[in-house]
Amino acid sequence: MNSAHQSTDLFALNVFLAVANHRSFRAASIELNVTGSAVSHSVRSLEQRLGVRLFNRTTRSVSLTEAGQRLAARLRPAVTSIAEALQEANDFREVPSGTVRINASDAAIRMILRPLLARFLGRYPQIHLDIVTDGRLSDIVANGFDAGIRLAEAVPQDMIAVRLTETVQFAAVASPDYVRRRGRPAVPQDLHQHDCIRFRFESGALYRWEFERHGIAETVTVDGPLTLTDQALMVDAAIDGIGIAFVPDFLVRDALAAGSLERFLVDWCPVFPGVCLYYPGRRHVSSSLRALIDTIQNERRSGASAG
């Protein structure tokens, strides 16, 4: 096989895996920065060369055939090894470069990454950060991410975890106007008499508010006029007086300091292990990812010293 065919095959296999990971031709084209027609043509050509159908396609969905599933399972380790080999060679460059793909919840992005993005990218102009907001616990290996950021309790056991924060506590908050109109709940069960801003997971399930005090746990199914999938929007809605929000405390620190929100049920709000950045233990850590980890840790240390 000549070098042109080898190059074409490697591209086609990368395209195939991108479609397999995303179950979407459009998402694969965005990840690979190529046109949708190039993705479709590459997959179609690969299927013709192999003589088997790799995907079942409808106007609404894309799924792997059995042949596609087996091919993807065999290819992922091989393509990962090739990517790591190239990255290891790239690490001999003096300046970190390349793309770092991060999967994180919206709250983690706002807490950990947003405050340092401008400084980090200014310091490392040859690094490209590809950050995907994801409320699900996605498999970062299967979906082609270099690392994820989640609460420590949600990090898979086979991952290397780098602690970024000590603890996170949830906070029940409402605007001063809401408190004047409706009062303050004294115990979790009082929430049944209040308008609450509910949170819906990407799976479709509603979050049931969890409280604990002196070893007594209570779970409350709240009700209210608004349900959201974005915690930052929940904070905005609480500031607007729509109801009570229940969110990680780092999302409301500024609003509490400004007096636009009030906090209650503090003794009942649970504390969780802190946020971690995590990555596969068997995967080579690129100089670009290492630079990001070091920057995050230095920012956290600087913030703690300033505090």
GROMACS .gro file of C-alpha atoms in nm:
model
  307
    1MET     CA    1   0.000   0.000   0.000
    2ASN     CA    2   0.149   0.337  -0.098
    3SER     CA    3   0.188   0.634   0.138
    4ALA     CA    4  -0.109   0.820  -0.012
    5HIS     CA    5  -0.339   0.527   0.068
    6GLN     CA    6  -0.193   0.497   0.417
    7SER     CA    7  -0.256   0.866   0.483
    8THR     CA    8  -0.609   0.836   0.349
    9ASP     CA    9  -0.676   0.530   0.563
   10LEU     CA   10  -0.552   0.700   0.881
   11PHE     CA   11  -0.776   0.999   0.816
   12ALA     CA   12  -1.072   0.772   0.739
   13LEU     CA   13  -1.021   0.576   1.060
   14ASN     CA   14  -1.004   0.897   1.264
   15VAL     CA   15  -1.324   1.015   1.098
   16PHE     CA   16  -1.491   0.681   1.167
   17LEU     CA   17  -1.398   0.694   1.537
   18ALA     CA   18  -1.516   1.054   1.570
   19VAL     CA   19  -1.857   0.962   1.427
   20ALA     CA   20  -1.867   0.649   1.645
   21ASN     CA   21  -1.788   0.849   1.959
   22HIS     CA   22  -2.040   1.125   1.894
   23ARG     CA   23  -2.306   0.920   1.714
   24SER     CA   24  -2.326   1.223   1.489
   25PHE     CA   25  -2.172   1.318   1.156
   26ARG     CA   26  -2.213   1.688   1.232
   27ALA     CA   27  -2.042   1.665   1.572
   28ALA     CA   28  -1.757   1.467   1.416
   29SER     CA   29  -1.708   1.736   1.151
   30ILE     CA   30  -1.688   2.003   1.423
   31GLU     CA   31  -1.434   1.804   1.625
   32LEU     CA   32  -1.215   1.736   1.321
   33ASN     CA   33  -1.265   2.083   1.170
   34VAL     CA   34  -1.370   1.946   0.832
   35THR     CA   35  -1.690   1.977   0.634
   36GLY     CA   36  -1.986   1.750   0.690
   37SER     CA   37  -1.964   1.629   0.332
   38ALA     CA   38  -1.599   1.529   0.388
   39VAL     CA   39  -1.704   1.320   0.689
   40SER     CA   40  -1.986   1.151   0.497
   41HIS     CA   41  -1.763   1.082   0.197
   42SER     CA   42  -1.486   0.939   0.416
   43VAL     CA   43  -1.721   0.701   0.598
   44ARG     CA   44  -1.889   0.594   0.277
   45SER     CA   45  -1.552   0.525   0.112
   46LEU     CA   46  -1.434   0.326   0.413
   47GLU     CA   47  -1.750   0.115   0.408
   48GLN     CA   48  -1.706   0.049   0.036
   49ARG     CA   49  -1.344  -0.058   0.081
   50LEU     CA   50  -1.430  -0.288   0.371
   51GLY     CA   51  -1.744  -0.418   0.207
   52VAL     CA   52  -1.956  -0.378   0.522
   53ARG     CA   53  -2.191  -0.118   0.663
   54LEU     CA   54  -2.047   0.048   0.975
   55PHE     CA   55  -2.336   0.275   1.069
   56ASN     CA   56  -2.713   0.259   1.067
   57ARG     CA   57  -2.835   0.601   0.956
   58THR     CA   58  -3.176   0.762   0.981
   59THR     CA   59  -3.280   1.126   0.952
   60ARG     CA   60  -3.275   1.147   1.333
   61SER     CA   61  -3.004   0.912   1.458
   62VAL     CA   62  -2.673   0.742   1.386
   63SER     CA   63  -2.582   0.411   1.547
   64LEU     CA   64  -2.305   0.156   1.501
   65THR     CA   65  -2.372  -0.176   1.333
   66GLU     CA   66  -2.222  -0.486   1.493
   67ALA     CA   67  -1.932  -0.462   1.248
   68GLY     CA   68  -1.890  -0.096   1.338
   69GLN     CA   69  -1.889  -0.173   1.711
   70ARG     CA   70  -1.618  -0.435   1.671
   71LEU     CA   71  -1.407  -0.211   1.450
   72ALA     CA   72  -1.434   0.080   1.694
   73ALA     CA   73  -1.339  -0.141   1.989
   74ARG     CA   74  -1.025  -0.263   1.810
   75LEU     CA   75  -0.928   0.076   1.668
   76ARG     CA   76  -0.954   0.295   1.980
   77PRO     CA   77  -0.644   0.155   2.156
   78ALA     CA   78  -0.441   0.166   1.835
   79VAL     CA   79  -0.536   0.521   1.742
   80THR     CA   80  -0.478   0.633   2.101
   81SER     CA   81  -0.129   0.480   2.091
   82ILE     CA   82  -0.050   0.663   1.767
   83ALA     CA   83  -0.175   0.993   1.909
   84GLU     CA   84   0.028   0.945   2.227
   85ALA     CA   85   0.342   0.861   2.030
   86LEU     CA   86   0.304   1.178   1.825
   87GLN     CA   87   0.235   1.379   2.142
   88GLU     CA   88   0.544   1.240   2.314
   89ALA     CA   89   0.753   1.349   2.016
   90ASN     CA   90   0.583   1.690   2.024
   91ASP     CA   91   0.671   1.729   2.393
   92PHE     CA   92   1.037   1.769   2.295
   93ARG     CA   93   0.944   2.114   2.167
   94GLU     CA   94   1.045   2.390   2.405
   95VAL     CA   95   0.700   2.551   2.402
   96PRO     CA   96   0.388   2.342   2.486
   97SER     CA   97   0.154   2.326   2.188
   98GLY     CA   98  -0.139   2.137   2.043
   99THR     CA   99  -0.501   2.082   2.140
  100VAL     CA  100  -0.616   1.986   2.490
  101ARG     CA  101  -0.974   1.852   2.501
  102ILE     CA  102  -1.151   1.893   2.836
  103ASN     CA  103  -1.490   1.758   2.940
  104ALA     CA  104  -1.647   1.932   3.240
  105SER     CA  105  -1.975   2.037   3.394
  106ASP     CA  106  -2.086   2.397   3.347
  107ALA     CA  107  -2.031   2.468   3.718
  108ALA     CA  108  -1.676   2.330   3.706
  109ILE     CA  109  -1.593   2.537   3.399
  110ARG     CA  110  -1.717   2.854   3.567
  111MET     CA  111  -1.537   2.778   3.892
  112ILE     CA  112  -1.205   2.637   3.768
  113LEU     CA  113  -1.139   2.737   3.408
  114ARG     CA  114  -1.313   3.067   3.340
  115PRO     CA  115  -1.102   3.277   3.582
  116LEU     CA  116  -0.774   3.171   3.419
  117LEU     CA  117  -0.853   3.121   3.050
  118ALA     CA  118  -0.726   3.457   2.926
  119ARG     CA  119  -0.401   3.437   3.122
  120PHE     CA  120  -0.335   3.074   3.029
  121LEU     CA  121  -0.395   3.122   2.656
  122GLY     CA  122  -0.191   3.442   2.662
  123ARG     CA  123   0.100   3.258   2.822
  124TYR     CA  124   0.073   2.954   2.591
  125PRO     CA  125  -0.035   3.090   2.251
  126GLN     CA  126   0.040   2.759   2.077
  127ILE     CA  127  -0.208   2.564   2.291
  128HIS     CA  128  -0.569   2.531   2.180
  129LEU     CA  129  -0.824   2.444   2.450
  130ASP     CA  130  -1.130   2.250   2.331
  131ILE     CA  131  -1.371   2.262   2.627
  132VAL     CA  132  -1.699   2.071   2.612
  133THR     CA  133  -1.972   2.147   2.864
  134ASP     CA  134  -2.133   1.819   2.964
  135GLY     CA  135  -2.376   1.755   3.248
  136ARG     CA  136  -2.343   1.379   3.208
  137LEU     CA  137  -2.062   1.161   3.340
  138SER     CA  138  -1.916   1.093   2.997
  139ASP     CA  139  -1.643   0.838   2.933
  140ILE     CA  140  -1.353   1.070   2.854
  141VAL     CA  141  -1.147   0.791   2.696
  142ALA     CA  142  -1.419   0.666   2.461
  143ASN     CA  143  -1.509   1.022   2.363
  144GLY     CA  144  -1.155   1.135   2.290
  145PHE     CA  145  -1.095   1.379   2.577
  146ASP     CA  146  -0.760   1.438   2.739
  147ALA     CA  147  -0.911   1.509   3.081
  148GLY     CA  148  -1.232   1.575   3.270
  149ILE     CA  149  -1.325   1.799   3.564
  150ARG     CA  150  -1.583   1.674   3.815
  151LEU     CA  151  -1.656   1.645   4.186
  152ALA     CA  152  -1.413   1.397   4.341
  153GLU     CA  153  -1.691   1.149   4.421
  154ALA     CA  154  -1.782   1.128   4.050
  155VAL     CA  155  -1.431   1.048   3.923
  156PRO     CA  156  -1.398   0.686   3.798
  157GLN     CA  157  -1.169   0.474   4.014
  158ASP     CA  158  -0.930   0.387   3.731
  159MET     CA  159  -0.840   0.752   3.670
  160ILE     CA  160  -0.557   0.967   3.801
  161ALA     CA  161  -0.722   1.252   3.995
  162VAL     CA  162  -0.562   1.588   4.070
  163ARG     CA  163  -0.743   1.768   4.354
  164LEU     CA  164  -0.822   2.127   4.260
  165THR     CA  165  -1.037   2.236   4.557
  166GLU     CA  166  -1.081   2.113   4.912
  167THR     CA  167  -1.459   2.091   4.955
  168VAL     CA  168  -1.779   2.219   4.797
  169GLN     CA  169  -2.096   2.297   4.993
  170PHE     CA  170  -2.440   2.344   4.846
  171ALA     CA  171  -2.628   2.665   4.926
  172ALA     CA  172  -3.001   2.741   4.946
  173VAL     CA  173  -3.046   3.103   4.840
  174ALA     CA  174  -3.315   3.356   4.748
  175SER     CA  175  -3.333   3.729   4.683
  176PRO     CA  176  -3.409   3.976   4.967
  177ASP     CA  177  -3.735   4.061   4.790
  178TYR     CA  178  -3.842   3.695   4.789
  179VAL     CA  179  -3.754   3.662   5.158
  180ARG     CA  180  -3.963   3.970   5.241
  181ARG     CA  181  -4.261   3.826   5.053
  182ARG     CA  182  -4.238   3.460   5.151
  183GLY     CA  183  -4.012   3.436   5.456
  184ARG     CA  184  -3.718   3.205   5.525
  185PRO     CA  185  -3.743   2.827   5.552
  186ALA     CA  186  -3.614   2.710   5.892
  187VAL     CA  187  -3.594   2.337   5.813
  188PRO     CA  188  -3.584   2.148   5.481
  189GLN     CA  189  -3.950   2.043   5.502
  190ASP     CA  190  -4.050   2.412   5.497
  191LEU     CA  191  -3.948   2.414   5.131
  192HIS     CA  192  -4.281   2.249   5.045
  193GLN     CA  193  -4.442   2.590   5.116
  194HIS     CA  194  -4.199   2.779   4.890
  195ASP     CA  195  -4.139   2.841   4.521
  196CYS     CA  196  -3.824   2.649   4.430
  197ILE     CA  197  -3.617   2.661   4.114
  198ARG     CA  198  -3.567   2.301   4.014
  199PHE     CA  199  -3.271   2.145   3.834
  200ARG     CA  200  -3.308   1.881   3.562
  201PHE     CA  201  -3.020   1.652   3.466
  202GLU     CA  202  -2.944   1.591   3.099
  203SER     CA  203  -3.085   1.242   3.151
  204GLY     CA  204  -3.422   1.408   3.212
  205ALA     CA  205  -3.436   1.325   3.584
  206LEU     CA  206  -3.513   1.600   3.834
  207TYR     CA  207  -3.269   1.660   4.116
  208ARG     CA  208  -3.416   1.595   4.461
  209TRP     CA  209  -3.265   1.836   4.712
  210GLU     CA  210  -3.044   1.657   4.965
  211PHE     CA  211  -2.984   1.782   5.319
  212GLU     CA  212  -2.806   1.645   5.625
  213ARG     CA  213  -2.767   1.756   5.987
  214HIS     CA  214  -2.627   1.570   6.289
  215GLY     CA  215  -2.626   1.248   6.088
  216ILE     CA  216  -2.991   1.288   5.984
  217ALA     CA  217  -3.040   1.297   5.607
  218GLU     CA  218  -3.345   1.439   5.436
  219THR     CA  219  -3.435   1.440   5.070
  220VAL     CA  220  -3.696   1.691   4.955
  221THR     CA  221  -3.886   1.681   4.626
  222VAL     CA  222  -3.943   2.050   4.571
  223ASP     CA  223  -4.192   2.228   4.348
  224GLY     CA  224  -4.195   2.567   4.184
  225PRO     CA  225  -4.261   2.773   3.871
  226LEU     CA  226  -3.929   2.712   3.695
  227THR     CA  227  -3.709   2.413   3.600
  228LEU     CA  228  -3.365   2.461   3.440
  229THR     CA  229  -3.066   2.257   3.327
  230ASP     CA  230  -2.815   2.537   3.388
  231GLN     CA  231  -2.708   2.620   3.743
  232ALA     CA  232  -2.586   2.968   3.649
  233LEU     CA  233  -2.935   3.047   3.515
  234MET     CA  234  -3.078   2.917   3.844
  235VAL     CA  235  -2.869   3.177   4.028
  236ASP     CA  236  -2.993   3.451   3.794
  237ALA     CA  237  -3.353   3.340   3.848
  238ALA     CA  238  -3.305   3.350   4.225
  239ILE     CA  239  -3.160   3.702   4.203
  240ASP     CA  240  -3.469   3.802   4.001
  241GLY     CA  241  -3.691   3.687   4.289
  242ILE     CA  242  -3.849   3.388   4.114
  243GLY     CA  243  -3.778   3.147   4.396
  244ILE     CA  244  -3.521   2.955   4.599
  245ALA     CA  245  -3.220   2.800   4.424
  246PHE     CA  246  -3.004   2.516   4.556
  247VAL     CA  247  -2.660   2.527   4.394
  248PRO     CA  248  -2.287   2.486   4.473
  249ASP     CA  249  -2.179   2.773   4.696
  250PHE     CA  250  -1.903   2.899   4.469
  251LEU     CA  251  -2.169   3.003   4.217
  252VAL     CA  252  -2.332   3.247   4.462
  253ARG     CA  253  -2.038   3.394   4.653
  254ASP     CA  254  -2.037   3.721   4.458
  255ALA     CA  255  -2.416   3.759   4.480
  256LEU     CA  256  -2.410   3.693   4.854
  257ALA     CA  257  -2.131   3.947   4.903
  258ALA     CA  258  -2.325   4.204   4.697
  259GLY     CA  259  -2.642   4.145   4.898
  260SER     CA  260  -2.847   4.035   4.595
  261LEU     CA  261  -2.899   3.691   4.753
  262GLU     CA  262  -2.953   3.566   5.107
  263ARG     CA  263  -2.858   3.222   5.233
  264PHE     CA  264  -3.042   2.990   5.472
  265LEU     CA  265  -3.048   2.627   5.591
  266VAL     CA  266  -2.668   2.649   5.614
  267ASP     CA  267  -2.645   2.385   5.887
  268TRP     CA  268  -2.845   2.148   5.669
  269CYS     CA  269  -2.653   2.195   5.342
  270PRO     CA  270  -2.421   1.903   5.265
  271VAL     CA  271  -2.048   1.933   5.206
  272PHE     CA  272  -1.893   1.727   4.924
  273PRO     CA  273  -1.532   1.638   4.844
  274GLY     CA  274  -1.373   1.899   4.619
  275VAL     CA  275  -1.337   1.923   4.244
  276CYS     CA  276  -1.075   1.714   4.061
  277LEU     CA  277  -0.920   1.716   3.719
  278TYR     CA  278  -0.876   1.355   3.608
  279TYR     CA  279  -0.720   1.162   3.322
  280PRO     CA  280  -0.642   0.798   3.234
  281GLY     CA  281  -0.354   0.655   3.432
  282ARG     CA  282  -0.218   0.465   3.135
  283ARG     CA  283  -0.221   0.768   2.905
  284HIS     CA  284   0.082   0.989   2.852
  285VAL     CA  285   0.032   1.335   3.000
  286SER     CA  286   0.123   1.587   2.733
  287SER     CA  287   0.322   1.898   2.814
  288SER     CA  288   0.014   2.102   2.720
  289LEU     CA  289  -0.211   1.922   2.968
  290ARG     CA  290   0.061   1.941   3.231
  291ALA     CA  291   0.086   2.317   3.172
  292LEU     CA  292  -0.290   2.349   3.226
  293ILE     CA  293  -0.280   2.143   3.547
  294ASP     CA  294   0.011   2.347   3.683
  295THR     CA  295  -0.165   2.673   3.597
  296ILE     CA  296  -0.487   2.568   3.772
  297GLN     CA  297  -0.301   2.459   4.085
  298ASN     CA  298  -0.094   2.778   4.094
  299GLU     CA  299  -0.410   2.988   4.054
  300ARG     CA  300  -0.578   2.804   4.341
  301ARG     CA  301  -0.273   2.844   4.565
  302SER     CA  302  -0.250   3.214   4.481
  303GLY     CA  303  -0.618   3.260   4.561
  304ALA     CA  304  -0.579   3.080   4.894
  305SER     CA  305  -0.277   3.294   4.985
  306ALA     CA  306  -0.462   3.613   4.894
  307GLY     CA  307  -0.759   3.501   5.104
   0.00000   0.00000   0.00000
